[in-house]
Amino acid sequence: MSLSTVHSTLSSLKTCQTDIGTGMDIVTDVALDVAETAGSENDAVLKKLELMMLDEDIAVTQSEVNFTCPLTQVEMVNPMKNKKCNHHYDRDAIMGMIKARQNQKKKLRCPVVGCGNTDVKQGDLILDQIMKRQIQKR
């Protein structure tokens, strides 16, 4: 197998992983919105659904859960997820860094050690509601 074939396959897998993650984020956001806005007659069922979703997310990512912002080294308040590399940062910290680098006309590299994302952009960041709820429940 050639190196270019391996590289192509890895690129495809990374794209699929990102797409799946984005899809799961969308589905989770919609389900949580439904749970928050539903009528009282469905509260018990929707609460159970919400707990199952949070438990499933924790079970899948338990080895990766880290509530510490890589920029501030303190617990995040408003965790933002980078859709490109799936790393998390506190909103105020990452937005401040993006603005500072833009003023310098430079790109911002993901601050997580070993990450290959060399261009963190505001458009790639989404508020991670699930992580925010996990932090609030601690």
CSV table of N, CA and C in Angstrom, one decimal:
chain,number,residue,atom,x,y,z
A,1,MET,N,0.9,-1.2,0.0
A,1,MET,CA,0.0,0.0,0.0
A,1,MET,C,0.9,1.2,0.0
A,2,SER,N,0.6,2.2,-0.9
A,2,SER,CA,1.4,3.4,-1.0
A,2,SER,C,1.1,4.4,0.1
A,3,LEU,N,2.1,5.3,0.3
A,3,LEU,CA,1.9,6.3,1.3
A,3,LEU,C,0.7,7.3,0.9
A,4,SER,N,0.6,7.5,-0.3
A,4,SER,CA,-0.5,8.4,-0.8
A,4,SER,C,-1.9,7.8,-0.5
A,5,THR,N,-2.0,6.5,-0.6
A,5,THR,CA,-3.2,5.8,-0.4
A,5,THR,C,-3.6,5.8,1.1
A,6,VAL,N,-2.6,5.6,2.0
A,6,VAL,CA,-2.8,5.7,3.4
A,6,VAL,C,-3.2,7.2,3.8
A,7,HIS,N,-2.5,8.1,3.2
A,7,HIS,CA,-2.8,9.6,3.5
A,7,HIS,C,-4.3,9.9,3.1
A,8,SER,N,-4.6,9.4,1.9
A,8,SER,CA,-6.0,9.6,1.4
A,8,SER,C,-7.0,9.0,2.3
A,9,THR,N,-6.8,7.8,2.7
A,9,THR,CA,-7.7,7.1,3.6
A,9,THR,C,-7.8,7.8,4.9
A,10,LEU,N,-6.7,8.2,5.5
A,10,LEU,CA,-6.8,8.9,6.8
A,10,LEU,C,-7.5,10.2,6.6
A,11,SER,N,-7.3,10.9,5.5
A,11,SER,CA,-8.1,12.2,5.3
A,11,SER,C,-9.6,11.9,5.2
A,12,SER,N,-9.9,10.9,4.5
A,12,SER,CA,-11.4,10.5,4.4
A,12,SER,C,-12.0,10.2,5.8
A,13,LEU,N,-11.2,9.4,6.6
A,13,LEU,CA,-11.7,9.1,7.9
A,13,LEU,C,-11.8,10.3,8.8
A,14,LYS,N,-10.9,11.2,8.7
A,14,LYS,CA,-11.0,12.5,9.5
A,14,LYS,C,-12.2,13.3,9.1
A,15,THR,N,-12.5,13.3,7.8
A,15,THR,CA,-13.7,14.0,7.3
A,15,THR,C,-14.9,13.4,7.8
A,16,CYS,N,-15.0,12.0,7.8
A,16,CYS,CA,-16.2,11.3,8.3
A,16,CYS,C,-16.3,11.6,9.8
A,17,GLN,N,-15.3,11.5,10.5
A,17,GLN,CA,-15.3,11.7,12.0
A,17,GLN,C,-15.9,13.1,12.3
A,18,THR,N,-15.4,14.1,11.6
A,18,THR,CA,-15.9,15.5,11.8
A,18,THR,C,-17.4,15.6,11.4
A,19,ASP,N,-17.8,15.0,10.3
A,19,ASP,CA,-19.2,15.0,9.9
A,19,ASP,C,-20.1,14.3,10.8
A,20,ILE,N,-19.7,13.2,11.3
A,20,ILE,CA,-20.5,12.4,12.3
A,20,ILE,C,-20.6,13.2,13.6
A,21,GLY,N,-19.5,13.8,14.0
A,21,GLY,CA,-19.5,14.6,15.2
A,21,GLY,C,-20.5,15.8,15.1
A,22,THR,N,-20.4,16.5,13.9
A,22,THR,CA,-21.3,17.6,13.7
A,22,THR,C,-22.8,17.2,13.7
A,23,GLY,N,-23.0,16.0,13.0
A,23,GLY,CA,-24.4,15.5,13.0
A,23,GLY,C,-24.9,15.1,14.4
A,24,MET,N,-24.1,14.5,15.2
A,24,MET,CA,-24.4,14.2,16.6
A,24,MET,C,-24.7,15.4,17.4
A,25,ASP,N,-23.9,16.5,17.2
A,25,ASP,CA,-24.1,17.7,17.9
A,25,ASP,C,-25.4,18.4,17.5
A,26,ILE,N,-25.8,18.3,16.3
A,26,ILE,CA,-27.0,18.9,15.8
A,26,ILE,C,-28.2,18.1,16.4
A,27,VAL,N,-28.2,16.8,16.3
A,27,VAL,CA,-29.2,16.0,16.9
A,27,VAL,C,-29.4,16.2,18.4
A,28,THR,N,-28.3,16.2,19.1
A,28,THR,CA,-28.3,16.5,20.5
A,28,THR,C,-28.9,17.8,20.8
A,29,ASP,N,-28.5,18.9,20.1
A,29,ASP,CA,-29.0,20.2,20.4
A,29,ASP,C,-30.5,20.2,20.2
A,30,VAL,N,-31.0,19.6,19.1
A,30,VAL,CA,-32.4,19.6,18.8
A,30,VAL,C,-33.2,18.8,19.9
A,31,ALA,N,-32.6,17.7,20.3
A,31,ALA,CA,-33.3,16.9,21.4
A,31,ALA,C,-33.3,17.7,22.7
A,32,LEU,N,-32.2,18.3,23.0
A,32,LEU,CA,-32.2,19.1,24.3
A,32,LEU,C,-33.1,20.3,24.2
A,33,ASP,N,-33.2,20.9,23.0
A,33,ASP,CA,-34.2,22.0,22.9
A,33,ASP,C,-35.6,21.5,23.1
A,34,VAL,N,-35.9,20.4,22.5
A,34,VAL,CA,-37.3,19.8,22.6
A,34,VAL,C,-37.5,19.5,24.1
A,35,ALA,N,-36.5,18.9,24.8
A,35,ALA,CA,-36.7,18.6,26.2
A,35,ALA,C,-36.9,19.9,27.0
A,36,GLU,N,-36.3,21.0,26.7
A,36,GLU,CA,-36.4,22.2,27.5
A,36,GLU,C,-37.7,22.9,27.2
A,37,THR,N,-38.3,22.8,26.0
A,37,THR,CA,-39.5,23.5,25.7
A,37,THR,C,-40.8,22.7,25.7
A,38,ALA,N,-40.7,21.4,26.0
A,38,ALA,CA,-41.9,20.6,26.0
A,38,ALA,C,-42.8,20.9,27.1
A,39,GLY,N,-44.1,20.5,26.9
A,39,GLY,CA,-45.1,20.7,28.0
A,39,GLY,C,-44.9,19.8,29.1
A,40,SER,N,-45.5,20.1,30.2
A,40,SER,CA,-45.3,19.4,31.5
A,40,SER,C,-45.8,17.9,31.4
A,41,GLU,N,-46.7,17.6,30.5
A,41,GLU,CA,-47.2,16.2,30.5
A,41,GLU,C,-46.1,15.3,30.0
A,42,ASN,N,-45.1,15.8,29.2
A,42,ASN,CA,-44.1,15.0,28.7
A,42,ASN,C,-42.8,15.1,29.5
A,43,ASP,N,-42.8,15.9,30.6
A,43,ASP,CA,-41.6,16.2,31.3
A,43,ASP,C,-40.8,14.9,31.7
A,44,ALA,N,-41.5,14.0,32.3
A,44,ALA,CA,-40.8,12.8,32.8
A,44,ALA,C,-40.1,12.0,31.7
A,45,VAL,N,-40.8,11.8,30.6
A,45,VAL,CA,-40.2,11.1,29.4
A,45,VAL,C,-39.1,11.9,28.8
A,46,LEU,N,-39.2,13.2,28.7
A,46,LEU,CA,-38.2,14.0,28.1
A,46,LEU,C,-37.0,14.1,29.0
A,47,LYS,N,-37.2,14.1,30.3
A,47,LYS,CA,-36.1,14.2,31.3
A,47,LYS,C,-35.3,12.9,31.2
A,48,LYS,N,-36.0,11.8,31.1
A,48,LYS,CA,-35.3,10.5,30.9
A,48,LYS,C,-34.5,10.4,29.6
A,49,LEU,N,-35.0,11.0,28.5
A,49,LEU,CA,-34.3,11.0,27.3
A,49,LEU,C,-33.1,11.9,27.4
A,50,GLU,N,-33.2,13.0,28.1
A,50,GLU,CA,-32.1,13.9,28.3
A,50,GLU,C,-31.0,13.2,29.1
A,51,LEU,N,-31.3,12.6,30.1
A,51,LEU,CA,-30.4,11.9,31.0
A,51,LEU,C,-29.7,10.7,30.2
A,52,MET,N,-30.4,10.0,29.4
A,52,MET,CA,-29.9,9.0,28.5
A,52,MET,C,-28.9,9.5,27.6
A,53,MET,N,-29.2,10.7,26.9
A,53,MET,CA,-28.3,11.3,26.0
A,53,MET,C,-27.0,11.8,26.7
A,54,LEU,N,-27.1,12.4,27.8
A,54,LEU,CA,-26.0,12.9,28.6
A,54,LEU,C,-25.1,11.7,29.0
A,55,ASP,N,-25.8,10.6,29.5
A,55,ASP,CA,-25.0,9.4,29.9
A,55,ASP,C,-24.3,8.8,28.8
A,56,GLU,N,-25.0,8.7,27.6
A,56,GLU,CA,-24.3,8.1,26.4
A,56,GLU,C,-23.1,8.9,26.0
A,57,ASP,N,-23.3,10.2,26.0
A,57,ASP,CA,-22.2,11.1,25.6
A,57,ASP,C,-21.0,10.9,26.6
A,58,ILE,N,-21.3,10.8,27.8
A,58,ILE,CA,-20.2,10.6,28.8
A,58,ILE,C,-19.6,9.3,28.6
A,59,ALA,N,-20.4,8.2,28.4
A,59,ALA,CA,-19.8,6.9,28.2
A,59,ALA,C,-18.9,6.8,27.0
A,60,VAL,N,-19.3,7.5,25.9
A,60,VAL,CA,-18.5,7.4,24.7
A,60,VAL,C,-17.2,8.2,24.8
A,61,THR,N,-17.3,9.3,25.5
A,61,THR,CA,-16.1,10.2,25.5
A,61,THR,C,-15.5,10.3,26.9
A,62,GLN,N,-15.8,9.4,27.8
A,62,GLN,CA,-15.3,9.5,29.2
A,62,GLN,C,-13.8,9.7,29.3
A,63,SER,N,-13.1,9.0,28.4
A,63,SER,CA,-11.6,9.0,28.5
A,63,SER,C,-11.1,10.4,27.9
A,64,GLU,N,-11.9,11.1,27.2
A,64,GLU,CA,-11.5,12.4,26.6
A,64,GLU,C,-12.1,13.6,27.4
A,65,VAL,N,-12.9,13.4,28.3
A,65,VAL,CA,-13.6,14.5,29.0
A,65,VAL,C,-12.5,15.3,29.8
A,66,ASN,N,-12.4,16.6,29.5
A,66,ASN,CA,-11.5,17.4,30.3
A,66,ASN,C,-12.1,18.8,30.3
A,67,PHE,N,-12.4,19.3,31.5
A,67,PHE,CA,-13.1,20.5,31.6
A,67,PHE,C,-12.2,21.7,31.8
A,68,THR,N,-10.9,21.5,31.6
A,68,THR,CA,-9.9,22.5,31.8
A,68,THR,C,-9.6,23.2,30.4
A,69,CYS,N,-9.7,24.5,30.3
A,69,CYS,CA,-9.3,25.2,29.1
A,69,CYS,C,-7.8,25.1,28.9
A,70,PRO,N,-7.4,24.7,27.7
A,70,PRO,CA,-6.0,24.7,27.4
A,70,PRO,C,-5.3,26.0,27.4
A,71,LEU,N,-6.1,27.1,27.2
A,71,LEU,CA,-5.5,28.5,27.2
A,71,LEU,C,-5.4,29.0,28.6
A,72,THR,N,-6.4,28.9,29.4
A,72,THR,CA,-6.4,29.5,30.8
A,72,THR,C,-6.0,28.6,31.9
A,73,GLN,N,-6.0,27.3,31.6
A,73,GLN,CA,-5.7,26.2,32.6
A,73,GLN,C,-6.7,26.3,33.8
A,74,VAL,N,-7.9,26.8,33.6
A,74,VAL,CA,-8.9,26.7,34.6
A,74,VAL,C,-10.2,26.1,34.0
A,75,GLU,N,-11.1,25.7,34.9
A,75,GLU,CA,-12.3,25.1,34.4
A,75,GLU,C,-13.1,26.0,33.5
A,76,MET,N,-13.6,25.5,32.3
A,76,MET,CA,-14.3,26.3,31.4
A,76,MET,C,-15.7,26.6,31.9
A,77,VAL,N,-16.2,27.8,31.5
A,77,VAL,CA,-17.6,28.2,31.9
A,77,VAL,C,-18.5,28.0,30.7
A,78,ASN,N,-18.0,28.5,29.5
A,78,ASN,CA,-18.7,28.4,28.3
A,78,ASN,C,-17.8,27.7,27.2
A,79,PRO,N,-17.9,26.3,27.3
A,79,PRO,CA,-17.0,25.5,26.4
A,79,PRO,C,-17.4,25.6,25.0
A,80,MET,N,-16.4,26.0,24.1
A,80,MET,CA,-16.6,26.0,22.7
A,80,MET,C,-15.9,24.8,22.1
A,81,LYS,N,-16.5,24.1,21.2
A,81,LYS,CA,-15.9,22.9,20.5
A,81,LYS,C,-15.5,23.3,19.1
A,82,ASN,N,-14.3,23.0,18.8
A,82,ASN,CA,-13.8,23.2,17.5
A,82,ASN,C,-14.2,22.1,16.6
A,83,LYS,N,-15.0,22.4,15.5
A,83,LYS,CA,-15.5,21.4,14.6
A,83,LYS,C,-14.4,20.7,13.8
A,84,LYS,N,-13.3,21.4,13.6
A,84,LYS,CA,-12.2,20.8,12.8
A,84,LYS,C,-11.4,19.7,13.6
A,85,CYS,N,-11.1,20.0,14.8
A,85,CYS,CA,-10.2,19.1,15.6
A,85,CYS,C,-10.9,18.5,16.8
A,86,ASN,N,-12.1,19.0,17.2
A,86,ASN,CA,-12.9,18.5,18.3
A,86,ASN,C,-12.3,18.9,19.7
A,87,HIS,N,-11.4,19.9,19.7
A,87,HIS,CA,-10.9,20.3,21.0
A,87,HIS,C,-11.8,21.4,21.6
A,88,HIS,N,-11.7,21.6,22.9
A,88,HIS,CA,-12.6,22.5,23.6
A,88,HIS,C,-11.7,23.7,24.2
A,89,TYR,N,-12.3,24.9,24.2
A,89,TYR,CA,-11.7,26.0,24.9
A,89,TYR,C,-12.8,26.8,25.5
A,90,ASP,N,-12.5,27.6,26.5
A,90,ASP,CA,-13.5,28.5,27.1
A,90,ASP,C,-13.7,29.7,26.1
A,91,ARG,N,-14.9,30.1,25.9
A,91,ARG,CA,-15.3,31.0,24.9
A,91,ARG,C,-14.5,32.3,25.0
A,92,ASP,N,-14.5,32.9,26.1
A,92,ASP,CA,-13.8,34.2,26.3
A,92,ASP,C,-12.3,34.1,25.9
A,93,ALA,N,-11.7,33.0,26.3
A,93,ALA,CA,-10.2,32.8,26.1
A,93,ALA,C,-10.0,32.7,24.6
A,94,ILE,N,-10.7,31.8,23.9
A,94,ILE,CA,-10.4,31.5,22.5
A,94,ILE,C,-10.8,32.7,21.6
A,95,MET,N,-11.9,33.4,22.0
A,95,MET,CA,-12.3,34.5,21.2
A,95,MET,C,-11.3,35.7,21.3
A,96,GLY,N,-10.7,35.8,22.5
A,96,GLY,CA,-9.7,36.8,22.7
A,96,GLY,C,-8.4,36.5,21.9
A,97,MET,N,-8.1,35.2,21.9
A,97,MET,CA,-6.9,34.8,21.2
A,97,MET,C,-7.1,35.0,19.7
A,98,ILE,N,-8.3,34.6,19.2
A,98,ILE,CA,-8.5,34.8,17.7
A,98,ILE,C,-8.4,36.2,17.3
A,99,LYS,N,-9.0,37.1,18.1
A,99,LYS,CA,-9.0,38.5,17.9
A,99,LYS,C,-7.6,39.1,17.9
A,100,ALA,N,-6.8,38.7,18.9
A,100,ALA,CA,-5.4,39.1,19.0
A,100,ALA,C,-4.6,38.7,17.8
A,101,ARG,N,-4.8,37.4,17.3
A,101,ARG,CA,-4.0,36.9,16.2
A,101,ARG,C,-4.5,37.6,14.9
A,102,GLN,N,-5.8,37.9,14.8
A,102,GLN,CA,-6.3,38.6,13.6
A,102,GLN,C,-5.7,40.0,13.5
A,103,ASN,N,-5.6,40.7,14.7
A,103,ASN,CA,-4.9,42.0,14.7
A,103,ASN,C,-3.5,42.0,14.3
A,104,GLN,N,-2.8,40.8,14.5
A,104,GLN,CA,-1.4,40.7,14.1
A,104,GLN,C,-1.3,40.1,12.7
A,105,LYS,N,-2.5,39.9,12.1
A,105,LYS,CA,-2.6,39.3,10.7
A,105,LYS,C,-1.9,37.9,10.7
A,106,LYS,N,-2.1,37.1,11.7
A,106,LYS,CA,-1.6,35.8,11.8
A,106,LYS,C,-2.7,34.8,12.1
A,107,LYS,N,-2.4,33.5,11.8
A,107,LYS,CA,-3.4,32.5,12.1
A,107,LYS,C,-3.1,32.0,13.5
A,108,LEU,N,-4.2,31.4,14.1
A,108,LEU,CA,-4.1,30.9,15.5
A,108,LEU,C,-4.0,29.4,15.4
A,109,ARG,N,-3.0,28.8,15.9
A,109,ARG,CA,-2.8,27.3,16.0
A,109,ARG,C,-3.6,26.8,17.2
A,110,CYS,N,-4.2,25.7,17.1
A,110,CYS,CA,-4.9,25.1,18.2
A,110,CYS,C,-3.9,24.9,19.4
A,111,PRO,N,-4.3,25.4,20.5
A,111,PRO,CA,-3.4,25.4,21.7
A,111,PRO,C,-3.2,24.0,22.3
A,112,VAL,N,-3.9,23.0,21.9
A,112,VAL,CA,-3.7,21.7,22.4
A,112,VAL,C,-2.5,21.0,21.8
A,113,VAL,N,-1.6,20.6,22.7
A,113,VAL,CA,-0.3,20.1,22.3
A,113,VAL,C,-0.5,18.9,21.4
A,114,GLY,N,0.2,18.9,20.2
A,114,GLY,CA,0.2,17.8,19.3
A,114,GLY,C,-0.9,18.0,18.2
A,115,CYS,N,-1.8,18.9,18.3
A,115,CYS,CA,-2.9,19.1,17.4
A,115,CYS,C,-2.3,19.7,16.1
A,116,GLY,N,-2.8,19.2,15.0
A,116,GLY,CA,-2.4,19.7,13.7
A,116,GLY,C,-3.2,20.8,13.1
A,117,ASN,N,-4.2,21.3,13.8
A,117,ASN,CA,-5.0,22.4,13.3
A,117,ASN,C,-4.3,23.7,13.5
A,118,THR,N,-3.9,24.2,12.3
A,118,THR,CA,-3.0,25.4,12.3
A,118,THR,C,-3.8,26.7,12.1
A,119,ASP,N,-5.1,26.6,12.0
A,119,ASP,CA,-5.9,27.8,11.7
A,119,ASP,C,-7.3,27.7,12.4
A,120,VAL,N,-7.3,28.1,13.7
A,120,VAL,CA,-8.6,28.1,14.4
A,120,VAL,C,-9.3,29.4,14.1
A,121,LYS,N,-10.6,29.2,13.6
A,121,LYS,CA,-11.4,30.3,13.2
A,121,LYS,C,-12.7,30.3,14.0
A,122,GLN,N,-13.2,31.5,14.2
A,122,GLN,CA,-14.5,31.7,14.9
A,122,GLN,C,-15.6,30.8,14.3
A,123,GLY,N,-15.6,30.7,13.0
A,123,GLY,CA,-16.7,30.0,12.3
A,123,GLY,C,-16.6,28.5,12.5
A,124,ASP,N,-15.5,28.0,13.0
A,124,ASP,CA,-15.3,26.6,13.3
A,124,ASP,C,-15.7,26.2,14.7
A,125,LEU,N,-16.1,27.2,15.5
A,125,LEU,CA,-16.4,27.0,16.9
A,125,LEU,C,-17.9,27.0,17.2
A,126,ILE,N,-18.3,26.1,18.0
A,126,ILE,CA,-19.8,26.0,18.5
A,126,ILE,C,-19.8,25.8,20.0
A,127,LEU,N,-20.8,26.4,20.6
A,127,LEU,CA,-21.0,26.2,22.0
A,127,LEU,C,-21.4,24.8,22.3
A,128,ASP,N,-20.6,24.1,23.1
A,128,ASP,CA,-20.9,22.7,23.5
A,128,ASP,C,-21.9,22.6,24.7
A,129,GLN,N,-23.1,22.5,24.4
A,129,GLN,CA,-24.2,22.5,25.4
A,129,GLN,C,-24.1,21.3,26.3
A,130,ILE,N,-23.7,20.2,25.8
A,130,ILE,CA,-23.6,19.0,26.6
A,130,ILE,C,-22.5,19.1,27.6
A,131,MET,N,-21.3,19.6,27.2
A,131,MET,CA,-20.2,19.8,28.1
A,131,MET,C,-20.5,20.9,29.1
A,132,LYS,N,-21.2,21.9,28.7
A,132,LYS,CA,-21.6,23.0,29.6
A,132,LYS,C,-22.5,22.4,30.7
A,133,ARG,N,-23.5,21.6,30.3
A,133,ARG,CA,-24.3,20.9,31.3
A,133,ARG,C,-23.6,20.0,32.3
A,134,GLN,N,-22.6,19.3,31.7
A,134,GLN,CA,-21.8,18.4,32.5
A,134,GLN,C,-21.0,19.2,33.6
A,135,ILE,N,-20.5,20.4,33.2
A,135,ILE,CA,-19.7,21.2,34.1
A,135,ILE,C,-20.6,21.8,35.1
A,136,GLN,N,-21.8,22.2,34.7
A,136,GLN,CA,-22.8,22.8,35.7
A,136,GLN,C,-23.2,21.8,36.7
A,137,LYS,N,-23.3,20.5,36.3
A,137,LYS,CA,-23.8,19.4,37.2
A,137,LYS,C,-22.7,19.0,38.2
A,138,ARG,N,-21.5,19.4,38.1
A,138,ARG,CA,-20.4,19.0,39.0
A,138,ARG,C,-20.5,19.7,40.3
